[in-house]
Coordinates of C-alpha atoms in Angstrom, one line a residue:
Chain T
X1 CA 17.7 30.0 -15.1
X2 CA 16.8 27.5 -12.3
X3 CA 17.7 24.6 -14.5
X4 CA 20.7 26.0 -14.7
X5 CA 21.7 26.7 -11.7
X6 CA 21.1 23.6 -10.9
X7 CA 23.1 22.1 -13.9
X8 CA 26.1 23.3 -12.2
X9 CA 25.7 22.2 -8.5
X10 CA 24.2 18.6 -9.4
X11 CA 27.2 16.4 -10.4
X12 CA 24.2 13.6 -12.0
X13 CA 22.7 16.8 -14.2
X14 CA 26.4 18.0 -14.8
X15 CA 27.8 14.3 -15.6
X16 CA 24.7 12.0 -16.8
X17 CA 25.2 8.8 -18.0
X18 CA 25.1 8.8 -22.0
X19 CA 22.1 6.7 -23.5
X20 CA 22.3 4.9 -26.2
X21 CA 19.8 7.9 -28.4
X22 CA 17.2 5.0 -29.6
X23 CA 14.6 8.2 -29.7
X24 CA 12.5 7.0 -32.9
X25 CA 11.9 10.6 -34.7
X26 CA 7.8 12.4 -33.7
X27 CA 6.3 14.1 -36.7
X28 CA 3.8 17.2 -36.5
X29 CA 1.4 15.1 -37.4
X30 CA 1.7 12.3 -34.6
X31 CA 2.4 14.8 -32.1
X32 CA -1.1 16.5 -32.9
X33 CA -2.6 12.6 -32.7
X34 CA -1.7 12.3 -29.0
X35 CA -1.5 15.7 -27.6
X36 CA -4.7 15.9 -25.5
X37 CA -4.2 18.3 -23.6
X38 CA -5.3 21.5 -23.5
X39 CA -3.2 24.6 -21.5
X40 CA -5.2 28.1 -19.6
X41 CA -4.3 30.0 -23.0
X42 CA -6.5 27.6 -24.8
X43 CA -3.7 25.9 -26.2
X44 CA -4.8 23.0 -27.3
X45 CA -7.9 23.9 -28.3
X46 CA -9.8 22.2 -31.0
X47 CA -12.2 23.3 -33.4
X48 CA -15.7 22.8 -32.5
X49 CA -18.7 24.5 -30.3
X50 CA -21.7 24.5 -27.7
X51 CA -23.8 26.1 -24.7
X52 CA -25.1 25.3 -21.6
X53 CA -28.3 24.4 -22.8
X54 CA -27.0 22.1 -25.2
X55 CA -24.7 20.8 -22.7
X56 CA -27.7 19.8 -19.8
X57 CA -29.0 16.9 -22.6
X58 CA -25.6 15.7 -22.7
X59 CA -25.0 15.4 -19.1
X60 CA -28.2 14.2 -17.8
X61 CA -26.9 12.0 -20.0
X62 CA -23.3 10.7 -19.4
X63 CA -22.5 12.7 -15.9
X64 CA -25.8 12.6 -13.6
X65 CA -25.8 9.1 -12.7
X66 CA -22.4 10.0 -10.2
X67 CA -22.2 13.7 -10.2
X68 CA -26.0 14.3 -9.1
X69 CA -28.7 16.2 -11.0
X70 CA -27.0 19.7 -11.2
X71 CA -23.6 19.0 -10.5
X72 CA -24.5 18.3 -6.6
X73 CA -25.7 15.9 -4.3
X74 CA -23.4 12.7 -6.3
X75 CA -21.3 10.2 -5.1
X76 CA -18.4 11.7 -7.3
X77 CA -16.7 15.4 -6.7
X78 CA -19.7 18.2 -6.4
X79 CA -19.3 20.2 -9.6
X80 CA -22.0 23.1 -8.2
X81 CA -24.2 24.5 -5.6
X82 CA -21.6 25.2 -3.7
X83 CA -23.6 27.1 -0.6
X84 CA -20.8 27.2 1.9
X85 CA -18.1 29.5 1.7
X86 CA -14.3 28.3 1.4
X87 CA -13.5 30.2 4.7
X88 CA -16.7 28.2 7.0
X89 CA -16.8 25.7 8.8
X90 CA -17.8 23.4 5.8
X91 CA -16.2 24.8 2.7
X92 CA -17.6 23.7 -0.8
X93 CA -15.1 23.5 -3.0
X94 CA -16.5 23.3 -6.1
X95 CA -16.2 24.5 -9.7
X96 CA -17.7 27.5 -9.1
X97 CA -16.0 28.2 -5.6
X98 CA -12.4 26.6 -6.2
X99 CA -11.6 26.0 -9.9
X100 CA -8.9 28.5 -10.9
X101 CA -9.3 28.0 -14.5
X102 CA -12.4 27.3 -17.2
X103 CA -10.2 24.9 -19.4
X104 CA -9.1 23.0 -16.4
X105 CA -12.8 21.1 -17.2
X106 CA -12.7 20.4 -21.3
X107 CA -8.8 19.2 -20.4
X108 CA -9.9 17.0 -18.4
X109 CA -13.7 15.9 -19.5
X110 CA -12.4 15.3 -22.8
X111 CA -9.9 12.5 -21.5
X112 CA -11.1 11.0 -18.1
X113 CA -15.0 11.4 -18.8
X114 CA -17.1 9.9 -18.7
X115 CA -15.7 7.8 -16.3
X116 CA -17.2 4.2 -18.4
X117 CA -16.2 5.6 -21.5
X118 CA -14.1 8.0 -20.7
X119 CA -12.8 9.9 -24.3
X120 CA -15.9 8.7 -26.0
X121 CA -17.6 12.6 -26.7
X122 CA -17.4 14.5 -29.4
X123 CA -15.1 17.7 -29.4
X124 CA -18.7 19.4 -29.6
X125 CA -20.1 17.8 -26.9
X126 CA -17.4 18.2 -24.7
X127 CA -17.5 22.3 -25.0
X128 CA -21.3 21.5 -24.2
X129 CA -20.8 20.4 -21.1
X130 CA -18.5 22.6 -20.3
X131 CA -20.3 25.5 -21.1
X132 CA -23.6 23.9 -18.9
X133 CA -21.0 23.3 -16.0
X134 CA -20.0 27.2 -15.9
X135 CA -23.7 27.6 -16.1
X136 CA -24.6 25.6 -13.7
X137 CA -22.3 27.7 -11.5
X138 CA -23.3 31.8 -12.5
X139 CA -20.7 31.3 -14.3
X140 CA -21.7 31.8 -18.0
X141 CA -25.2 32.5 -19.5
X142 CA -27.2 29.7 -20.4
X143 CA -26.6 30.7 -24.7
X144 CA -23.4 32.2 -24.4
X145 CA -20.9 29.9 -26.7
X146 CA -18.0 28.1 -25.6
X147 CA -14.8 27.1 -28.1
X148 CA -11.3 28.0 -28.7
X149 CA -11.9 31.3 -28.3
X150 CA -14.3 32.1 -25.5
X151 CA -13.1 29.3 -22.8
X152 CA -10.0 30.6 -22.0
X153 CA -11.1 34.1 -21.5
X154 CA -14.3 33.4 -18.7
X155 CA -13.0 34.7 -15.6
X156 CA -13.4 32.3 -12.5
X157 CA -14.2 33.4 -9.4
X158 CA -11.3 31.8 -7.8
X159 CA -8.7 32.7 -9.7
X160 CA -6.4 33.8 -7.4
X161 CA -7.2 32.0 -4.7
X162 CA -4.2 30.0 -5.0
X163 CA -0.5 30.7 -3.2
X164 CA 2.3 28.7 -5.4
X165 CA 4.1 27.3 -2.2
X166 CA 6.9 25.9 -4.7
X167 CA 7.4 29.3 -6.2
X168 CA 7.7 30.5 -3.0
X169 CA 10.5 28.5 -1.5
X170 CA 12.3 28.9 -5.1
X171 CA 12.2 32.3 -3.9
X172 CA 13.8 31.5 -0.2
X173 CA 16.6 29.5 -1.4
Chain P
X1 CA 26.6 -12.8 18.0
X2 CA 28.8 -11.4 20.0
X3 CA 29.0 -7.5 20.3
X4 CA 31.4 -5.2 21.9
X5 CA 29.4 -1.6 22.3
X6 CA 30.5 -2.1 26.1
X7 CA 27.3 -0.6 28.2
X8 CA 27.0 -2.0 31.2
X9 CA 23.8 -3.2 32.0
X10 CA 22.9 -1.3 35.1
X11 CA 23.3 2.0 32.7
X12 CA 21.3 0.2 30.5
X13 CA 18.1 -1.2 32.2
X14 CA 17.4 2.3 33.9
X15 CA 14.5 4.0 31.5
X16 CA 16.3 6.8 29.7
X17 CA 12.5 8.8 29.3
X18 CA 9.5 8.5 31.4
X19 CA 7.0 5.1 31.2
X20 CA 9.8 2.6 31.0
X21 CA 11.8 3.8 27.7
X22 CA 15.2 2.1 27.9
X23 CA 18.4 2.8 26.6
X24 CA 17.9 2.0 22.8
X25 CA 21.3 0.4 22.9
X26 CA 19.7 -2.5 24.5
X27 CA 19.2 -4.8 21.7
X28 CA 22.8 -4.6 20.9
X29 CA 24.1 -6.9 24.5
X30 CA 23.9 -10.5 24.1
X31 CA 22.4 -12.7 26.0
X32 CA 19.7 -10.5 27.7
X33 CA 16.6 -12.4 26.9
X34 CA 12.7 -10.2 26.5
X35 CA 9.4 -11.2 26.4
X36 CA 8.2 -11.8 22.9
X37 CA 6.4 -9.0 21.3
X38 CA 3.6 -10.7 21.0
X39 CA 0.6 -8.5 19.2
X40 CA -2.4 -9.9 17.9
X41 CA -4.5 -7.3 15.8
X42 CA -8.2 -7.9 16.5
X43 CA -9.5 -6.4 14.1
X44 CA -9.5 -8.6 11.3
X45 CA -9.9 -12.0 12.2
X46 CA -7.2 -14.5 11.9
X47 CA -8.9 -17.0 9.9
X48 CA -6.4 -19.5 10.7
X49 CA -5.4 -19.2 14.7
X50 CA -8.8 -19.7 15.3
X51 CA -9.5 -22.2 12.5
X52 CA -11.6 -25.3 14.5
X53 CA -9.8 -28.3 11.8
X54 CA -6.2 -27.3 13.6
X55 CA -5.5 -29.6 15.5
X56 CA -2.9 -29.5 18.6
X57 CA 0.6 -31.3 17.1
X58 CA 3.2 -33.0 18.6
X59 CA 6.1 -29.6 17.6
X60 CA 8.9 -32.6 18.5
X61 CA 7.3 -34.4 15.5
X62 CA 5.3 -32.3 13.7
X63 CA 3.4 -34.0 10.4
X64 CA 5.4 -32.2 8.1
X65 CA 8.5 -33.8 8.7
X66 CA 6.9 -36.4 8.1
X67 CA 5.5 -36.2 4.3
X68 CA 7.3 -34.8 1.5
X69 CA 6.7 -30.9 0.9
X70 CA 5.2 -29.3 -1.2
X71 CA 7.0 -28.9 -5.4
X72 CA 8.7 -26.3 -6.4
X73 CA 6.4 -22.7 -7.7
X74 CA 7.2 -20.7 -11.1
X75 CA 6.7 -17.4 -8.5
X76 CA 6.1 -18.0 -4.7
X77 CA 2.8 -16.7 -2.6
X78 CA 3.1 -15.7 1.4
X79 CA 2.3 -18.7 3.6
X80 CA -0.7 -19.0 3.9
X81 CA -0.9 -18.8 7.5
X82 CA -0.4 -15.2 6.5
X83 CA -3.3 -14.6 4.7
X84 CA -4.1 -10.9 6.6
X85 CA -1.3 -9.6 5.5
X86 CA -2.9 -7.8 2.8
X87 CA -3.4 -4.2 0.9
X88 CA -7.0 -2.5 2.3
X89 CA -9.1 -1.3 -0.6
X90 CA -12.0 1.1 -0.2
X91 CA -13.7 3.1 -4.1
X92 CA -16.1 4.5 -4.5
X93 CA -18.8 3.0 -4.7
X94 CA -19.8 3.5 -8.0
X95 CA -16.9 3.5 -10.1
X96 CA -14.7 0.3 -8.7
X97 CA -11.6 1.2 -9.8
X98 CA -11.0 5.0 -8.3
X99 CA -9.7 5.3 -5.2
X100 CA -7.4 3.5 -3.1
X101 CA -5.3 0.7 -1.2
X102 CA -3.3 0.9 1.7
X103 CA -0.3 -1.2 2.5
X104 CA -0.6 -3.2 5.7
X105 CA 2.2 -1.2 7.3
X106 CA 1.7 -2.7 10.8
X107 CA 1.8 -5.7 9.1
X108 CA 5.5 -5.5 7.6
X109 CA 9.1 -4.8 8.8
X110 CA 12.2 -3.6 7.4
X111 CA 12.0 -0.8 5.0
X112 CA 10.8 -2.1 1.3
X113 CA 7.3 -3.3 0.6
X114 CA 6.7 -6.2 -0.9
X115 CA 5.5 -5.3 -4.4
X116 CA 1.9 -6.8 -4.5
X117 CA 1.7 -4.7 -1.0
X118 CA 1.9 -1.1 -2.6
X119 CA -0.1 1.3 -2.4
X120 CA -2.3 2.0 -4.9
X121 CA -4.4 5.2 -6.2
X122 CA -6.3 4.7 -8.9
X123 CA -8.1 7.6 -10.5
X124 CA -10.4 4.4 -13.5
X125 CA -9.1 1.5 -12.6
X126 CA -5.6 -0.6 -13.2
X127 CA -5.2 -0.6 -17.5
X128 CA -3.4 -4.2 -18.4
X129 CA -1.0 -2.8 -21.0
X130 CA 0.5 -4.6 -23.1
X131 CA 4.2 -3.1 -23.5
X132 CA 5.1 -3.8 -27.1
X133 CA 2.0 -1.4 -27.9
X134 CA 3.2 1.2 -25.6
X135 CA 5.6 4.3 -26.1
X136 CA 6.5 7.6 -24.7
X137 CA 6.6 10.6 -26.7
X138 CA 8.2 13.2 -25.5
X139 CA 7.8 16.8 -27.5
X140 CA 7.0 20.4 -26.2
X141 CA 10.3 22.9 -26.1
X142 CA 12.7 20.2 -27.2
X143 CA 14.7 20.1 -30.1
X144 CA 14.3 16.1 -31.2
X145 CA 10.4 15.8 -30.7
X146 CA 10.9 12.0 -30.4
X147 CA 8.9 8.7 -29.8
X148 CA 10.7 5.9 -27.4
X149 CA 9.3 2.1 -26.4
X150 CA 9.5 0.3 -23.4
X151 CA 12.3 -1.6 -25.5
X152 CA 14.1 0.7 -26.2
X153 CA 13.8 1.9 -23.0
X154 CA 15.5 -1.6 -21.6
X155 CA 18.3 -1.1 -23.1
X156 CA 19.2 2.1 -21.4
X157 CA 21.7 3.2 -18.6
X158 CA 19.9 2.3 -15.5
X159 CA 20.3 3.4 -12.0
X160 CA 18.5 1.9 -8.5
X161 CA 17.2 3.6 -5.2
X162 CA 15.4 3.3 -3.0
X163 CA 12.7 5.8 -1.9
X164 CA 9.1 5.8 -1.1
X165 CA 6.3 7.1 -2.4
X166 CA 3.5 8.6 -0.6
X167 CA -0.1 9.8 -1.5
X168 CA -0.6 13.2 -1.1
X169 CA -3.9 12.5 0.6
X170 CA -1.7 9.9 3.0
X171 CA -2.7 10.3 6.8
X172 CA -6.3 12.4 5.9
X173 CA -8.2 10.9 8.3
X174 CA -6.0 12.8 10.8
X175 CA -7.7 16.5 10.1
X176 CA -11.5 14.8 11.5
X177 CA -12.4 15.5 14.6
X178 CA -12.5 11.8 16.2
X179 CA -9.4 9.2 15.8
X180 CA -9.7 6.9 13.4
X181 CA -9.9 3.6 14.8
X182 CA -8.0 1.9 12.0
X183 CA -5.1 -0.5 12.1
X184 CA -1.8 1.9 11.8
X185 CA -1.6 0.8 8.0
X186 CA -4.6 1.8 6.9
X187 CA -4.6 4.7 8.3
X188 CA -1.1 5.7 7.2
X189 CA -0.4 3.2 4.5
X190 CA -0.4 5.7 1.4
X191 CA 2.9 5.2 1.6
X192 CA 5.3 2.4 0.4
X193 CA 9.2 2.4 -0.2
X194 CA 10.6 -0.1 -2.9
X195 CA 13.7 -0.3 -4.5
X196 CA 13.0 1.6 -7.8
X197 CA 15.3 0.9 -11.6
X198 CA 14.9 2.1 -14.0
X199 CA 16.8 4.9 -16.6
X200 CA 17.8 8.7 -15.4
X201 CA 15.2 11.2 -17.3
X202 CA 18.1 13.1 -17.7
X203 CA 19.5 11.1 -20.1
X204 CA 16.9 10.5 -22.0
X205 CA 15.6 14.7 -22.0
X206 CA 19.3 15.7 -22.9
X207 CA 18.6 13.6 -25.8
X208 CA 15.4 15.5 -27.1
X209 CA 17.1 18.8 -26.5
X210 CA 15.3 20.4 -23.7
X211 CA 15.1 24.1 -25.1
X212 CA 16.5 26.9 -22.4
X213 CA 12.4 27.7 -22.7
X214 CA 11.1 24.7 -20.7
X215 CA 10.3 24.9 -17.3
X216 CA 8.1 22.7 -17.1
X217 CA 6.9 19.1 -18.2
X218 CA 4.1 18.0 -18.7
X219 CA 3.2 14.3 -18.2
X220 CA 0.1 12.1 -18.7
X221 CA -0.6 7.6 -18.4
X222 CA -2.0 5.8 -20.3
X223 CA -5.0 4.7 -17.6
X224 CA -8.5 5.5 -18.7
X225 CA -8.3 8.7 -16.9
X226 CA -5.1 9.4 -19.0
X227 CA -4.3 11.9 -15.8
X228 CA -2.4 14.2 -16.2
X229 CA -0.1 16.5 -13.8
X230 CA 2.9 18.9 -14.4
X231 CA 6.2 19.1 -13.0
X232 CA 9.1 21.2 -13.1
X233 CA 12.2 21.0 -15.6
X234 CA 14.1 21.3 -12.7
X235 CA 13.0 18.3 -10.6
X236 CA 12.8 15.6 -13.8
X237 CA 16.5 17.3 -14.8
X238 CA 17.9 16.1 -10.7
X239 CA 16.7 13.3 -9.4
X240 CA 13.2 11.6 -12.0
X241 CA 13.6 8.2 -13.1
X242 CA 11.5 6.2 -15.8
X243 CA 11.1 3.2 -14.0
X244 CA 11.0 -0.1 -14.7
X245 CA 11.8 -2.1 -12.2
X246 CA 10.1 -2.5 -8.7
X247 CA 12.2 -4.5 -5.9
X248 CA 13.9 -6.7 -8.8
X249 CA 11.4 -7.7 -11.0
X250 CA 9.2 -5.4 -13.3
X251 CA 7.0 -3.5 -12.1
X252 CA 3.2 -4.6 -11.3
X253 CA 0.6 -3.5 -13.4
X254 CA -1.4 -1.6 -10.3
X255 CA 1.9 0.6 -9.8
X256 CA 2.3 1.6 -13.5
X257 CA 4.0 -0.8 -15.7
X258 CA 5.5 -0.9 -17.8
X259 CA 6.8 2.7 -17.1
X260 CA 6.1 5.2 -14.9
X261 CA 8.1 8.3 -13.2
X262 CA 9.3 8.2 -10.1
X263 CA 10.1 11.9 -8.8
X264 CA 11.9 10.6 -5.3
X265 CA 10.2 12.7 -2.8
X266 CA 7.8 14.0 -4.4
X267 CA 3.8 14.2 -4.0
X268 CA 2.6 10.1 -5.5
X269 CA 0.2 11.5 -7.6
X270 CA 3.4 13.2 -9.3
X271 CA 5.0 10.4 -9.6
X272 CA 2.7 8.9 -12.9
X273 CA 2.0 5.5 -13.6
X274 CA 1.6 3.8 -16.7
X275 CA 3.8 7.4 -18.5
X276 CA 3.2 8.0 -22.0
X277 CA 3.7 11.0 -22.4
X278 CA 6.0 14.1 -21.3
X279 CA 5.3 17.5 -23.1
X280 CA 8.1 20.7 -22.2
X281 CA 6.4 23.7 -21.6
X282 CA 6.8 27.2 -19.8
X283 CA 3.5 26.7 -17.9
X284 CA 1.9 24.4 -15.9
X285 CA -1.4 23.0 -17.7
X286 CA -3.3 23.5 -14.7
X287 CA -4.6 20.1 -14.7
X288 CA -7.9 18.9 -12.0
X289 CA -5.2 16.9 -10.4
X290 CA -3.5 20.2 -9.7
X291 CA -5.9 23.0 -8.7
X292 CA -9.4 21.9 -8.0
X293 CA -7.1 18.1 -5.9
X294 CA -3.8 17.9 -4.6
X295 CA -4.3 21.8 -3.7
X296 CA -4.8 22.9 0.5
X297 CA -7.8 25.1 1.4
X298 CA -6.5 27.0 4.7
X299 CA -8.7 28.9 7.1
X300 CA -8.2 32.3 5.3
X301 CA -10.0 31.2 1.9
X302 CA -6.6 31.0 -0.4
X303 CA -5.3 27.6 -1.2
X304 CA -1.5 26.0 -1.4
X305 CA -0.9 24.6 -4.5
X306 CA 2.2 22.5 -6.0
X307 CA 2.9 21.4 -2.7
X308 CA 5.3 18.7 -4.2
X309 CA 7.9 18.1 -0.8
X310 CA 6.0 14.8 1.2
X311 CA 7.5 16.6 5.1
X312 CA 9.2 14.6 7.2
X313 CA 6.6 12.0 9.4
X314 CA 6.8 8.9 11.7
X315 CA 5.1 6.5 12.4
X316 CA 5.2 3.9 15.4
X317 CA 4.1 0.5 13.7
X318 CA 4.1 -1.8 16.4
X319 CA 2.6 -1.7 18.9
X320 CA -0.2 0.0 17.4
X321 CA -3.6 0.3 16.8
X322 CA -5.6 -2.5 18.0
X323 CA -2.7 -4.7 18.3
X324 CA -2.5 -5.9 22.3
X325 CA 0.2 -6.8 24.7
X326 CA -0.6 -9.5 26.5
X327 CA 1.7 -9.3 29.7
X328 CA 3.8 -6.1 31.0
X329 CA 7.5 -6.5 30.2
X330 CA 10.1 -6.0 27.6
X331 CA 8.8 -4.7 24.3
X332 CA 10.3 -3.2 21.2
X333 CA 8.8 -0.4 19.9
X334 CA 9.2 -0.4 16.0
X335 CA 8.7 1.5 13.0
X336 CA 9.0 4.1 9.9
X337 CA 10.5 7.5 9.5
X338 CA 10.6 9.1 6.0
X339 CA 11.6 13.0 4.7
X340 CA 10.9 14.4 1.3
X341 CA 13.7 16.3 1.6
X342 CA 16.6 14.1 2.8
X343 CA 17.5 11.8 5.5
X344 CA 15.3 11.1 8.4
X345 CA 18.2 12.6 11.5
X346 CA 17.0 11.4 14.0
X347 CA 13.3 9.8 15.8
X348 CA 12.0 10.6 19.4
X349 CA 10.1 8.1 20.8
X350 CA 7.6 9.2 23.9
X351 CA 5.8 6.6 26.6
X352 CA 4.4 9.2 28.0
X353 CA 2.3 11.5 25.8
X354 CA 5.0 13.3 24.9
X355 CA 6.3 14.8 28.6
X356 CA 9.9 13.1 28.0
X357 CA 11.1 11.0 25.0
X358 CA 14.1 9.6 23.8
X359 CA 16.2 8.5 20.6
X360 CA 15.6 5.9 18.8
X361 CA 18.2 3.6 17.0
X362 CA 17.6 4.4 13.4
X363 CA 18.5 1.2 10.9
X364 CA 20.7 1.0 8.5
X365 CA 21.1 2.2 5.7
X366 CA 19.3 5.4 6.2
X367 CA 19.0 6.8 3.2
X368 CA 17.4 10.1 1.6
X369 CA 13.7 9.9 1.0
X370 CA 14.0 6.3 2.0
X371 CA 11.6 5.1 4.7
X372 CA 13.9 4.9 7.9
X373 CA 13.3 1.9 10.3
X374 CA 13.6 3.0 13.6
X375 CA 13.5 1.0 17.6
X376 CA 13.8 1.1 21.1
X377 CA 13.0 -0.9 23.8
X378 CA 10.4 0.3 26.2
X379 CA 9.6 -1.9 29.7
X380 CA 5.7 -1.8 29.9
X381 CA 4.6 -1.8 33.3
X382 CA 1.0 -2.7 32.6
X383 CA -0.1 0.8 33.5
X384 CA -1.6 2.7 30.8
X385 CA 1.2 4.7 28.9
X386 CA 0.7 6.8 25.6
X387 CA 3.5 6.8 22.8
X388 CA 4.6 8.8 20.0
X389 CA 6.8 9.1 17.7
X390 CA 8.5 12.6 16.3
X391 CA 10.6 12.3 13.1
X392 CA 13.4 15.3 13.1
X393 CA 15.1 15.1 8.6
X394 CA 18.8 16.4 7.7
X395 CA 17.4 20.4 7.0
X396 CA 16.0 20.3 11.0
X397 CA 12.7 20.0 9.9
X398 CA 11.2 18.5 13.1
X399 CA 7.5 16.5 12.6
X400 CA 4.5 18.4 14.4
X401 CA 2.1 17.8 16.9
X402 CA -1.8 17.5 15.2
X403 CA -2.7 20.7 17.2
X404 CA 0.4 22.7 15.6
X405 CA -0.1 21.4 12.7
X406 CA -4.7 22.0 12.8
X407 CA -3.4 25.9 14.1
X408 CA -1.5 26.3 10.6
X409 CA -3.5 24.7 8.3
X410 CA -7.0 24.5 9.5
X411 CA -9.0 21.0 8.9
X412 CA -10.0 21.2 5.3
X413 CA -6.3 20.7 3.6
X414 CA -7.2 16.9 3.1
X415 CA -3.3 16.8 2.0
X416 CA -0.2 17.1 3.7
X417 CA -1.3 16.0 6.9
X418 CA 2.2 14.3 8.9
X419 CA 1.4 15.1 12.7
X420 CA 2.6 13.2 15.8
X421 CA 0.8 9.6 16.0
X422 CA -0.5 8.9 19.1
X423 CA -1.0 5.3 20.6
X424 CA -2.8 5.2 24.0
X425 CA -1.9 1.5 25.7
X426 CA -4.5 0.7 28.3
X427 CA -4.2 -1.5 31.2
X428 CA -5.9 -4.6 29.2
X429 CA -3.0 -3.8 27.0
X430 CA -5.5 -2.8 23.9
X431 CA -3.8 -0.3 21.9
X432 CA -5.7 2.6 21.1
X433 CA -5.7 5.4 18.6
X434 CA -6.0 8.2 20.3
X435 CA -5.5 12.1 20.0
X436 CA -4.7 14.1 23.0
X437 CA -4.2 17.5 22.2
X438 CA -7.0 19.7 22.9
X439 CA -9.0 19.1 20.2
X440 CA -10.0 15.9 21.4
X441 CA -14.0 15.8 20.6
X442 CA -16.4 13.4 19.7
X443 CA -18.3 14.4 17.2
X444 CA -20.2 13.2 14.0
X445 CA -20.2 15.7 11.5
X446 CA -16.4 14.9 10.5
X447 CA -15.0 15.5 7.1
X448 CA -16.4 12.1 5.6
X449 CA -12.9 10.3 3.7
X450 CA -14.4 7.8 1.3
X451 CA -16.1 11.3 -0.7
X452 CA -13.0 12.8 -0.3
X453 CA -11.2 10.6 -3.3
X454 CA -13.3 12.0 -6.2

């Protein structure tokens, strides 16, 4: 609806420059190959599975150098082990205290990590290391299996900790 | 050049605000001499100025008038005497490509940032992309999912616009309890301004036929981070650009070659570099960089999310931190102002720590969501002075004082710091960054900004 209101108000959109229409059609197979994104509802999650128990070894091989043992004390973002609340003078923003969606861990780990060889973990390994990070934050058990069904259902402690400023401003308009 | 503005000297030499601020029209008058602004950075050694091999030459007949000059070059570079006009990088010590480099705003003039000095924020280095192997995929809630090659996009109708790109984390040392001692650009220079040229995103989105259900575009870069983030389709349609050129030349690798998204006035992270994919969806993906990072924790424990617009901000770039005023006399105070919401309406300057203010001259062009250069003459009397600039944009938004911003947001938001910047000039002419609000405390427990970048 917002889009259509803008369409009426914005002359650039009402009369945009005409393009030569050079796009090449993308097939479903090509799109699947390209689209590595995972949505909060689980859309885009691949087949595969893993548990924290399996993920520990993967974490210690690929992640510990930057993120520290058990997700804390490294040079990169702390992922676990928060002791101070978000309202304290020294808030600790970890997966357990801050991240609103469990699917984000999978999405980022698969696309961006490990930093020296991104995109090289198998889907099972990504599920396992995701499970390990959730386990380190006391969100799931050590033997809970993470897969395309279970991961989107994980309730993150800070799920309701965010204010959508963009939506608020649009309502004011 | 003769200027016809009728202003009696007696009136323009009268201060218009406390501590020596003069009428902004002063520099329009002809024939008025003023002492040159002689400022030298103390923090970075000026190699050539102190080079022992330098010998005094007869300026009336210097050696370079008596020998042929250098031959032509295929791509020009700055004078070797300007080798301290450089970006200042700071990266994760384990991951060299994860960090930032600041633009030396304090060394630059005008409103356009040279391509090689545009600030950088990379999450895992600068990819060296072969444009012949790069494609943009647009899919999701569209009728005709399509690939576009760079060659294709170069055939599309293009538009140019001058706008700034500012990292959401720019100036974040301002949240710290003790004032940053860095030069102005190495504190506030995660912002740059360029002329961007490219294809209006709406042209291409109309071709692929975005459906009515689509509310968001999930964007993705072709770097080693595969940086992804969601943008409202409304903004994409309004003024989004598939940018191919920056300041007349193809975008440089560190700024997104061969293709980057430009969303004027919005957080730098949304202006995705090395753009390779746009997926139209009905909801955001909730990527790491719109949840865990680029959100702002407030004192009540809630965090602001999707804070896309960069609010109005200004900064005196000269004189500024670590510069030195050689002697009392007439100086030009100059700096930059910008707002993600539109044009800068006015910039006020104070030389007495905010007790009185005078309006600076805004140099044309004054463009929406662009750097705007401001200038005002100042008679420095050799005494202690406190300089501030305060921007107001066309929406009426006024750049806040630091204590007001912190009272509202706390100090753990990390992003979107846009408070008034305060420079103190001491009686020796040394310029320092200070806080003059109630928050002045020397503290050792500051937030580490180095650790803040991932």
